[in-house]
Amino acid sequence: MARSETDTPDWVVAERQDLATVLEGLTPEQWDAPTLCAGWRVREVLAHITMPYRYSMPRFAVEMIKARGNFNRMSDRRARADADTLTPNSGWRRCATTPRSHGHRRAGASTAPCRTT
């Protein structure tokens, strides 16, 4: 299948897979370690970067409305709320590594958002 301009580049998919491999090797204490993102542990960062794969477009829109259109507010609120559901065994790896075109899953893939719980 020919790649369209909106397909996720192979190097991005490879980087996500490398990150997932690193995260799988973390201890529970490391999952709760602070990051360079003020107030976020590793869990919140993972919640943030997997959000496009876990949220449907309607859910994203509702969350943006709740945040009065402020993406940073919405992202911070949801990352903090979702963080504790993302554990080493919660299925997040599939969310982090699923090849996907920007805003749409690849042809033949499920149209449902990735669920981690």
Tab-separated table of N, CA, C and O in Angstrom:
chain	number	residue	atom	x	y	z
A	1	MET	N	0.842	-1.171	0.000
A	1	MET	CA	0.000	0.000	0.000
A	1	MET	C	0.890	1.236	0.000
A	1	MET	O	1.836	1.336	0.760
A	2	ALA	N	0.605	2.159	-0.841
A	2	ALA	CA	1.390	3.389	-0.919
A	2	ALA	C	1.092	4.268	0.292
A	2	ALA	O	-0.035	4.333	0.762
A	3	ARG	N	2.117	4.931	0.763
A	3	ARG	CA	1.965	5.812	1.909
A	3	ARG	C	1.411	7.159	1.443
A	3	ARG	O	1.866	7.717	0.467
A	4	SER	N	0.428	7.646	2.168
A	4	SER	CA	-0.075	8.979	1.863
A	4	SER	C	0.706	9.982	2.702
A	4	SER	O	1.412	9.623	3.627
A	5	GLU	N	0.549	11.251	2.397
A	5	GLU	CA	1.262	12.284	3.131
A	5	GLU	C	0.836	12.360	4.590
A	5	GLU	O	1.555	12.894	5.419
A	6	THR	N	-0.330	11.821	4.927
A	6	THR	CA	-0.811	11.897	6.301
A	6	THR	C	-0.490	10.659	7.127
A	6	THR	O	-0.770	10.645	8.309
A	7	ASP	N	0.077	9.620	6.531
A	7	ASP	CA	0.448	8.435	7.302
A	7	ASP	C	1.556	8.767	8.287
A	7	ASP	O	2.429	9.590	8.015
A	8	THR	N	1.524	8.109	9.419
A	8	THR	CA	2.586	8.273	10.398
A	8	THR	C	3.879	7.700	9.821
A	8	THR	O	3.905	6.545	9.411
A	9	PRO	N	4.945	8.488	9.786
A	9	PRO	CA	6.213	7.985	9.243
A	9	PRO	C	6.739	6.799	10.049
A	9	PRO	O	6.537	6.709	11.261
A	10	ASP	N	7.438	5.909	9.361
A	10	ASP	CA	7.986	4.720	10.017
A	10	ASP	C	8.887	5.088	11.189
A	10	ASP	O	8.894	4.406	12.208
A	11	TRP	N	9.661	6.171	11.067
A	11	TRP	CA	10.568	6.537	12.150
A	11	TRP	C	9.797	6.955	13.402
A	11	TRP	O	10.256	6.730	14.524
A	12	VAL	N	8.604	7.529	13.227
A	12	VAL	CA	7.785	7.901	14.384
A	12	VAL	C	7.266	6.639	15.061
A	12	VAL	O	7.304	6.517	16.286
A	13	VAL	N	6.798	5.698	14.273
A	13	VAL	CA	6.319	4.426	14.828
A	13	VAL	C	7.455	3.727	15.566
A	13	VAL	O	7.274	3.229	16.682
A	14	ALA	N	8.646	3.727	14.983
A	14	ALA	CA	9.808	3.091	15.625
A	14	ALA	C	10.155	3.784	16.946
A	14	ALA	O	10.456	3.112	17.944
A	15	GLU	N	10.087	5.105	16.979
A	15	GLU	CA	10.370	5.843	18.221
A	15	GLU	C	9.351	5.493	19.299
A	15	GLU	O	9.698	5.307	20.459
A	16	ARG	N	8.085	5.404	18.918
A	16	ARG	CA	7.049	5.027	19.884
A	16	ARG	C	7.297	3.631	20.435
A	16	ARG	O	7.126	3.376	21.627
A	17	GLN	N	7.686	2.711	19.553
A	17	GLN	CA	7.954	1.348	20.000
A	17	GLN	C	9.159	1.313	20.938
A	17	GLN	O	9.140	0.599	21.945
A	18	ASP	N	10.190	2.098	20.636
A	18	ASP	CA	11.347	2.174	21.531
A	18	ASP	C	10.941	2.734	22.891
A	18	ASP	O	11.363	2.227	23.936
A	19	LEU	N	10.127	3.781	22.891
A	19	LEU	CA	9.658	4.358	24.148
A	19	LEU	C	8.848	3.332	24.936
A	19	LEU	O	9.015	3.192	26.148
A	20	ALA	N	7.983	2.597	24.259
A	20	ALA	CA	7.170	1.576	24.931
A	20	ALA	C	8.056	0.516	25.569
A	20	ALA	O	7.799	0.073	26.695
A	21	THR	N	9.119	0.131	24.879
A	21	THR	CA	10.046	-0.864	25.425
A	21	THR	C	10.716	-0.335	26.693
A	21	THR	O	10.834	-1.050	27.691
A	22	VAL	N	11.131	0.922	26.679
A	22	VAL	CA	11.739	1.530	27.866
A	22	VAL	C	10.732	1.564	29.008
A	22	VAL	O	11.038	1.178	30.146
A	23	LEU	N	9.518	2.004	28.732
A	23	LEU	CA	8.502	2.113	29.772
A	23	LEU	C	8.144	0.761	30.373
A	23	LEU	O	7.877	0.666	31.571
A	24	GLU	N	8.142	-0.272	29.554
A	24	GLU	CA	7.821	-1.611	30.068
A	24	GLU	C	8.844	-2.099	31.084
A	24	GLU	O	8.534	-2.921	31.929
A	25	GLY	N	10.066	-1.584	31.010
A	25	GLY	CA	11.120	-2.001	31.931
A	25	GLY	C	11.169	-1.210	33.226
A	25	GLY	O	12.006	-1.475	34.082
A	26	LEU	N	10.269	-0.241	33.389
A	26	LEU	CA	10.304	0.596	34.589
A	26	LEU	C	9.696	-0.115	35.791
A	26	LEU	O	8.745	-0.882	35.678
A	27	THR	N	10.244	0.200	36.946
A	27	THR	CA	9.689	-0.289	38.204
A	27	THR	C	8.492	0.590	38.580
A	27	THR	O	8.337	1.693	38.057
A	28	PRO	N	7.663	0.148	39.525
A	28	PRO	CA	6.557	0.996	39.983
A	28	PRO	C	7.041	2.359	40.494
A	28	PRO	O	6.393	3.376	40.264
A	29	GLU	N	8.179	2.372	41.153
A	29	GLU	CA	8.726	3.634	41.655
A	29	GLU	C	9.104	4.555	40.498
A	29	GLU	O	8.907	5.769	40.559
A	30	GLN	N	9.640	3.987	39.435
A	30	GLN	CA	10.020	4.791	38.276
A	30	GLN	C	8.792	5.335	37.547
A	30	GLN	O	8.823	6.435	37.007
A	31	TRP	N	7.690	4.571	37.532
A	31	TRP	CA	6.455	5.057	36.925
A	31	TRP	C	5.953	6.297	37.650
A	31	TRP	O	5.292	7.140	37.071
A	32	ASP	N	6.262	6.389	38.927
A	32	ASP	CA	5.807	7.519	39.732
A	32	ASP	C	6.867	8.608	39.880
A	32	ASP	O	6.666	9.574	40.615
A	33	ALA	N	7.977	8.469	39.175
A	33	ALA	CA	9.055	9.459	39.263
A	33	ALA	C	8.648	10.763	38.585
A	33	ALA	O	7.940	10.758	37.575
A	34	PRO	N	9.105	11.887	39.136
A	34	PRO	CA	8.813	13.174	38.490
A	34	PRO	C	9.547	13.289	37.159
A	34	PRO	O	10.558	12.623	36.926
A	35	THR	N	9.015	14.129	36.278
A	35	THR	CA	9.632	14.369	34.976
A	35	THR	C	9.972	15.853	34.862
A	35	THR	O	9.740	16.628	35.792
A	36	LEU	N	10.489	16.243	33.724
A	36	LEU	CA	10.782	17.650	33.482
A	36	LEU	C	9.516	18.469	33.264
A	36	LEU	O	9.566	19.702	33.248
A	37	CYS	N	8.389	17.810	33.089
A	37	CYS	CA	7.101	18.498	32.953
A	37	CYS	C	6.578	18.778	34.366
A	37	CYS	O	6.260	17.844	35.102
A	38	ALA	N	6.508	20.024	34.737
A	38	ALA	CA	6.154	20.419	36.098
A	38	ALA	C	4.879	19.725	36.590
A	38	ALA	O	3.826	19.835	35.963
A	39	GLY	N	5.003	19.005	37.687
A	39	GLY	CA	3.861	18.349	38.307
A	39	GLY	C	3.458	17.022	37.692
A	39	GLY	O	2.518	16.394	38.166
A	40	TRP	N	4.132	16.600	36.636
A	40	TRP	CA	3.786	15.335	35.986
A	40	TRP	C	4.826	14.276	36.283
A	40	TRP	O	6.027	14.501	36.182
A	41	ARG	N	4.317	13.097	36.629
A	41	ARG	CA	5.157	11.908	36.742
A	41	ARG	C	5.237	11.257	35.365
A	41	ARG	O	4.611	11.722	34.411
A	42	VAL	N	5.956	10.158	35.281
A	42	VAL	CA	6.026	9.405	34.024
A	42	VAL	C	4.623	9.031	33.576
A	42	VAL	O	4.297	9.101	32.394
A	43	ARG	N	3.769	8.670	34.506
A	43	ARG	CA	2.387	8.285	34.189
A	43	ARG	C	1.622	9.382	33.449
A	43	ARG	O	0.883	9.113	32.513
A	44	GLU	N	1.739	10.627	33.924
A	44	GLU	CA	1.022	11.719	33.282
A	44	GLU	C	1.553	11.986	31.878
A	44	GLU	O	0.789	12.284	30.966
A	45	VAL	N	2.867	11.879	31.715
A	45	VAL	CA	3.451	12.070	30.382
A	45	VAL	C	2.911	11.008	29.428
A	45	VAL	O	2.505	11.312	28.301
A	46	LEU	N	2.870	9.759	29.884
A	46	LEU	CA	2.331	8.682	29.050
A	46	LEU	C	0.859	8.924	28.735
A	46	LEU	O	0.425	8.737	27.591
A	47	ALA	N	0.095	9.362	29.728
A	47	ALA	CA	-1.322	9.663	29.479
A	47	ALA	C	-1.452	10.741	28.407
A	47	ALA	O	-2.313	10.652	27.530
A	48	HIS	N	-0.599	11.741	28.469
A	48	HIS	CA	-0.640	12.829	27.498
A	48	HIS	C	-0.296	12.343	26.086
A	48	HIS	O	-1.020	12.639	25.137
A	49	ILE	N	0.776	11.597	25.951
A	49	ILE	CA	1.213	11.223	24.602
A	49	ILE	C	0.368	10.123	23.974
A	49	ILE	O	0.411	9.942	22.761
A	50	THR	N	-0.409	9.412	24.781
A	50	THR	CA	-1.294	8.386	24.210
A	50	THR	C	-2.731	8.878	24.059
A	50	THR	O	-3.578	8.152	23.544
A	51	MET	N	-3.001	10.095	24.462
A	51	MET	CA	-4.364	10.620	24.386
A	51	MET	C	-4.983	10.514	22.988
A	51	MET	O	-6.146	10.103	22.861
A	52	PRO	N	-4.259	10.842	21.906
A	52	PRO	CA	-4.886	10.743	20.581
A	52	PRO	C	-5.326	9.326	20.218
A	52	PRO	O	-6.189	9.142	19.371
A	53	TYR	N	-4.755	8.327	20.867
A	53	TYR	CA	-5.080	6.941	20.566
A	53	TYR	C	-6.118	6.382	21.516
A	53	TYR	O	-6.708	5.350	21.243
A	54	ARG	N	-6.335	7.065	22.629
A	54	ARG	CA	-7.301	6.583	23.617
A	54	ARG	C	-8.627	7.309	23.546
A	54	ARG	O	-9.642	6.800	24.004
A	55	TYR	N	-8.653	8.508	22.984
A	55	TYR	CA	-9.865	9.314	22.954
A	55	TYR	C	-10.451	9.346	21.553
A	55	TYR	O	-9.742	9.564	20.582
A	56	SER	N	-11.751	9.164	21.476
A	56	SER	CA	-12.438	9.351	20.200
A	56	SER	C	-12.505	10.850	19.910
A	56	SER	O	-12.336	11.685	20.820
A	57	MET	N	-12.786	11.204	18.688
A	57	MET	CA	-12.912	12.622	18.345
A	57	MET	C	-14.056	13.279	19.137
A	57	MET	O	-13.890	14.385	19.659
A	58	PRO	N	-15.231	12.626	19.286
A	58	PRO	CA	-16.280	13.252	20.101
A	58	PRO	C	-15.854	13.467	21.557
A	58	PRO	O	-16.133	14.507	22.139
A	59	ARG	N	-15.156	12.492	22.132
A	59	ARG	CA	-14.704	12.674	23.522
A	59	ARG	C	-13.703	13.822	23.616
A	59	ARG	O	-13.748	14.625	24.547
A	60	PHE	N	-12.776	13.899	22.653
A	60	PHE	CA	-11.811	14.987	22.631
A	60	PHE	C	-12.549	16.332	22.574
A	60	PHE	O	-12.220	17.269	23.309
A	61	ALA	N	-13.556	16.411	21.715
A	61	ALA	CA	-14.314	17.657	21.578
A	61	ALA	C	-15.014	18.026	22.880
A	61	ALA	O	-14.986	19.195	23.299
A	62	VAL	N	-15.613	17.051	23.541
A	62	VAL	CA	-16.280	17.312	24.816
A	62	VAL	C	-15.270	17.810	25.846
A	62	VAL	O	-15.534	18.775	26.582
A	63	GLU	N	-14.108	17.175	25.903
A	63	GLU	CA	-13.083	17.595	26.865
A	63	GLU	C	-12.593	19.008	26.560
A	63	GLU	O	-12.332	19.799	27.469
A	64	MET	N	-12.478	19.345	25.282
A	64	MET	CA	-12.070	20.703	24.913
A	64	MET	C	-13.142	21.719	25.302
A	64	MET	O	-12.822	22.820	25.765
A	65	ILE	N	-14.399	21.357	25.156
A	65	ILE	CA	-15.490	22.251	25.575
A	65	ILE	C	-15.424	22.465	27.085
A	65	ILE	O	-15.549	23.594	27.570
A	66	LYS	N	-15.209	21.378	27.829
A	66	LYS	CA	-15.102	21.495	29.289
A	66	LYS	C	-13.956	22.424	29.686
A	66	LYS	O	-14.038	23.111	30.706
A	67	ALA	N	-12.891	22.418	28.886
A	67	ALA	CA	-11.720	23.264	29.164
A	67	ALA	C	-11.845	24.637	28.509
A	67	ALA	O	-10.867	25.382	28.448
A	68	ARG	N	-13.032	24.961	27.993
A	68	ARG	CA	-13.301	26.236	27.334
A	68	ARG	C	-12.306	26.530	26.210
A	68	ARG	O	-11.822	27.649	26.051
A	69	GLY	N	-11.989	25.465	25.454
A	69	GLY	CA	-11.136	25.615	24.284
A	69	GLY	C	-9.651	25.695	24.557
A	69	GLY	O	-8.855	25.846	23.632
A	70	ASN	N	-9.241	25.560	25.801
A	70	ASN	CA	-7.831	25.658	26.154
A	70	ASN	C	-7.214	24.263	26.164
A	70	ASN	O	-7.430	23.485	27.100
A	71	PHE	N	-6.413	23.951	25.118
A	71	PHE	CA	-5.829	22.611	25.020
A	71	PHE	C	-4.915	22.305	26.197
A	71	PHE	O	-4.925	21.192	26.722
A	72	ASN	N	-4.118	23.254	26.623
A	72	ASN	CA	-3.199	22.992	27.735
A	72	ASN	C	-3.956	22.643	29.009
A	72	ASN	O	-3.572	21.726	29.742
A	73	ARG	N	-5.040	23.356	29.272
A	73	ARG	CA	-5.863	23.063	30.453
A	73	ARG	C	-6.464	21.661	30.333
A	73	ARG	O	-6.443	20.870	31.279
A	74	MET	N	-7.032	21.366	29.165
A	74	MET	CA	-7.649	20.057	28.963
A	74	MET	C	-6.622	18.942	29.085
A	74	MET	O	-6.835	17.949	29.773
A	75	SER	N	-5.489	19.120	28.442
A	75	SER	CA	-4.458	18.093	28.443
A	75	SER	C	-3.941	17.828	29.854
A	75	SER	O	-3.771	16.680	30.259
A	76	ASP	N	-3.705	18.872	30.603
A	76	ASP	CA	-3.225	18.706	31.971
A	76	ASP	C	-4.263	18.008	32.837
A	76	ASP	O	-3.956	17.057	33.555
A	77	ARG	N	-5.509	18.450	32.737
A	77	ARG	CA	-6.579	17.853	33.541
A	77	ARG	C	-6.748	16.375	33.214
A	77	ARG	O	-6.854	15.528	34.098
A	78	ARG	N	-6.785	16.043	31.923
A	78	ARG	CA	-6.995	14.649	31.525
A	78	ARG	C	-5.780	13.783	31.834
A	78	ARG	O	-5.914	12.631	32.240
A	79	ALA	N	-4.569	14.318	31.643
A	79	ALA	CA	-3.373	13.530	31.961
A	79	ALA	C	-3.351	13.163	33.439
A	79	ALA	O	-3.052	12.023	33.799
A	80	ARG	N	-3.686	14.113	34.278
A	80	ARG	CA	-3.720	13.839	35.725
A	80	ARG	C	-4.814	12.838	36.078
A	80	ARG	O	-4.610	11.950	36.901
A	81	ALA	N	-5.968	12.962	35.450
A	81	ALA	CA	-7.078	12.050	35.734
A	81	ALA	C	-6.814	10.643	35.198
A	81	ALA	O	-7.180	9.650	35.828
A	82	ASP	N	-6.186	10.557	34.033
A	82	ASP	CA	-5.970	9.258	33.384
A	82	ASP	C	-4.726	8.529	33.873
A	82	ASP	O	-4.582	7.324	33.669
A	83	ALA	N	-3.813	9.249	34.508
A	83	ALA	CA	-2.495	8.696	34.824
A	83	ALA	C	-2.550	7.402	35.631
A	83	ALA	O	-1.804	6.462	35.352
A	84	ASP	N	-3.407	7.343	36.609
A	84	ASP	CA	-3.423	6.161	37.463
A	84	ASP	C	-4.026	4.933	36.798
A	84	ASP	O	-3.893	3.826	37.299
A	85	THR	N	-4.699	5.120	35.664
A	85	THR	CA	-5.219	3.957	34.944
A	85	THR	C	-4.157	3.350	34.032
A	85	THR	O	-4.334	2.245	33.532
A	86	LEU	N	-3.057	4.073	33.814
A	86	LEU	CA	-1.990	3.589	32.936
A	86	LEU	C	-0.915	2.923	33.779
A	86	LEU	O	-0.067	3.569	34.365
A	87	THR	N	-0.994	1.623	33.844
A	87	THR	CA	-0.035	0.827	34.596
A	87	THR	C	0.769	-0.014	33.611
A	87	THR	O	0.393	-0.109	32.429
A	88	PRO	N	1.855	-0.621	34.067
A	88	PRO	CA	2.655	-1.428	33.132
A	88	PRO	C	1.856	-2.499	32.401
A	88	PRO	O	2.209	-2.887	31.300
A	89	ASN	N	0.746	-2.956	32.955
A	89	ASN	CA	-0.027	-4.036	32.337
A	89	ASN	C	-1.405	-3.609	31.850
A	89	ASN	O	-2.272	-4.445	31.644
A	90	SER	N	-1.628	-2.321	31.643
A	90	SER	CA	-2.977	-1.857	31.322
A	90	SER	C	-3.307	-1.786	29.835
A	90	SER	O	-4.369	-1.330	29.469
A	91	GLY	N	-2.424	-2.197	28.970
A	91	GLY	CA	-2.720	-2.193	27.549
A	91	GLY	C	-2.324	-0.923	26.832
A	91	GLY	O	-2.606	-0.753	25.657
A	92	TRP	N	-1.654	-0.002	27.513
A	92	TRP	CA	-1.264	1.277	26.910
A	92	TRP	C	-0.274	1.095	25.773
A	92	TRP	O	-0.219	1.905	24.877
A	93	ARG	N	0.517	0.002	25.780
A	93	ARG	CA	1.543	-0.176	24.743
A	93	ARG	C	0.907	-0.176	23.346
A	93	ARG	O	1.422	0.417	22.422
A	94	ARG	N	-0.225	-0.841	23.219
A	94	ARG	CA	-0.921	-0.865	21.931
A	94	ARG	C	-1.300	0.552	21.519
A	94	ARG	O	-1.196	0.928	20.359
A	95	CYS	N	-1.727	1.361	22.489
A	95	CYS	CA	-2.084	2.753	22.182
A	95	CYS	C	-0.874	3.555	21.734
A	95	CYS	O	-0.959	4.369	20.830
A	96	ALA	N	0.251	3.334	22.387
A	96	ALA	CA	1.447	4.125	22.094
A	96	ALA	C	2.101	3.731	20.781
A	96	ALA	O	2.808	4.530	20.175
A	97	THR	N	1.867	2.510	20.319
A	97	THR	CA	2.618	2.031	19.159
A	97	THR	C	1.761	1.753	17.936
A	97	THR	O	2.275	1.326	16.911
A	98	THR	N	0.461	1.992	18.022
A	98	THR	CA	-0.414	1.731	16.887
A	98	THR	C	-0.089	2.675	15.738
A	98	THR	O	-0.200	3.887	15.895
A	99	PRO	N	0.332	2.145	14.589
A	99	PRO	CA	0.537	3.039	13.438
A	99	PRO	C	-0.809	3.638	13.046
A	99	PRO	O	-1.810	2.944	12.996
A	100	ARG	N	-0.816	4.908	12.795
A	100	ARG	CA	-2.073	5.583	12.516
A	100	ARG	C	-1.779	6.831	11.703
A	100	ARG	O	-0.805	7.513	11.928
A	101	SER	N	-2.659	7.105	10.773
A	101	SER	CA	-2.521	8.353	10.034
A	101	SER	C	-3.035	9.484	10.916
A	101	SER	O	-3.741	9.262	11.883
A	102	HIS	N	-2.673	10.694	10.620
A	102	HIS	CA	-3.043	11.838	11.437
A	102	HIS	C	-4.548	12.000	11.470
A	102	HIS	O	-5.162	12.351	10.488
A	103	GLY	N	-5.128	11.720	12.634
A	103	GLY	CA	-6.563	11.905	12.802
A	103	GLY	C	-7.412	10.730	12.343
A	103	GLY	O	-8.590	10.708	12.574
A	104	HIS	N	-6.813	9.747	11.691
A	104	HIS	CA	-7.585	8.608	11.205
A	104	HIS	C	-6.754	7.346	11.338
A	104	HIS	O	-5.560	7.358	11.117
A	105	ARG	N	-7.421	6.258	11.662
A	105	ARG	CA	-6.716	4.980	11.698
A	105	ARG	C	-6.464	4.507	10.274
A	105	ARG	O	-7.169	4.876	9.360
A	106	ARG	N	-5.453	3.682	10.100
A	106	ARG	CA	-5.152	3.167	8.764
A	106	ARG	C	-6.283	2.282	8.267
A	106	ARG	O	-7.034	1.720	9.041
A	107	ALA	N	-6.378	2.148	6.990
A	107	ALA	CA	-7.422	1.336	6.369
A	107	ALA	C	-7.406	-0.068	6.960
A	107	ALA	O	-6.348	-0.662	7.129
A	108	GLY	N	-8.560	-0.561	7.295
A	108	GLY	CA	-8.677	-1.911	7.830
A	108	GLY	C	-8.533	-1.984	9.337
A	108	GLY	O	-8.849	-2.986	9.938
A	109	ALA	N	-8.052	-0.919	9.966
A	109	ALA	CA	-7.887	-0.924	11.423
A	109	ALA	C	-9.223	-0.588	12.061
A	109	ALA	O	-10.104	-0.005	11.458
A	110	SER	N	-9.331	-0.932	13.313
A	110	SER	CA	-10.538	-0.606	14.064
A	110	SER	C	-10.748	0.896	14.094
A	110	SER	O	-9.819	1.664	14.214
A	111	THR	N	-11.998	1.311	14.023
A	111	THR	CA	-12.287	2.742	14.121
A	111	THR	C	-12.528	3.160	15.556
A	111	THR	O	-12.648	4.338	15.856
A	112	ALA	N	-12.590	2.191	16.467
A	112	ALA	CA	-12.773	2.528	17.873
A	112	ALA	C	-11.461	3.013	18.464
A	112	ALA	O	-10.398	2.547	18.093
A	113	PRO	N	-11.536	3.988	19.388
A	113	PRO	CA	-10.302	4.439	20.014
A	113	PRO	C	-9.706	3.328	20.856
A	113	PRO	O	-10.411	2.447	21.323
A	114	CYS	N	-8.423	3.373	21.023
A	114	CYS	CA	-7.736	2.386	21.859
A	114	CYS	C	-8.192	2.582	23.301
A	114	CYS	O	-8.255	3.695	23.784
A	115	ARG	N	-8.521	1.518	23.960
A	115	ARG	CA	-8.929	1.606	25.359
A	115	ARG	C	-7.858	0.960	26.217
A	115	ARG	O	-7.316	-0.070	25.876
A	116	THR	N	-7.585	1.552	27.379
A	116	THR	CA	-6.563	1.018	28.253
A	116	THR	C	-7.129	0.445	29.536
A	116	THR	O	-6.400	-0.057	30.362
A	117	THR	N	-8.425	0.578	29.722
A	117	THR	CA	-9.009	0.034	30.947
A	117	THR	C	-10.080	-0.972	30.618
A	117	THR	O	-10.510	-1.111	29.521
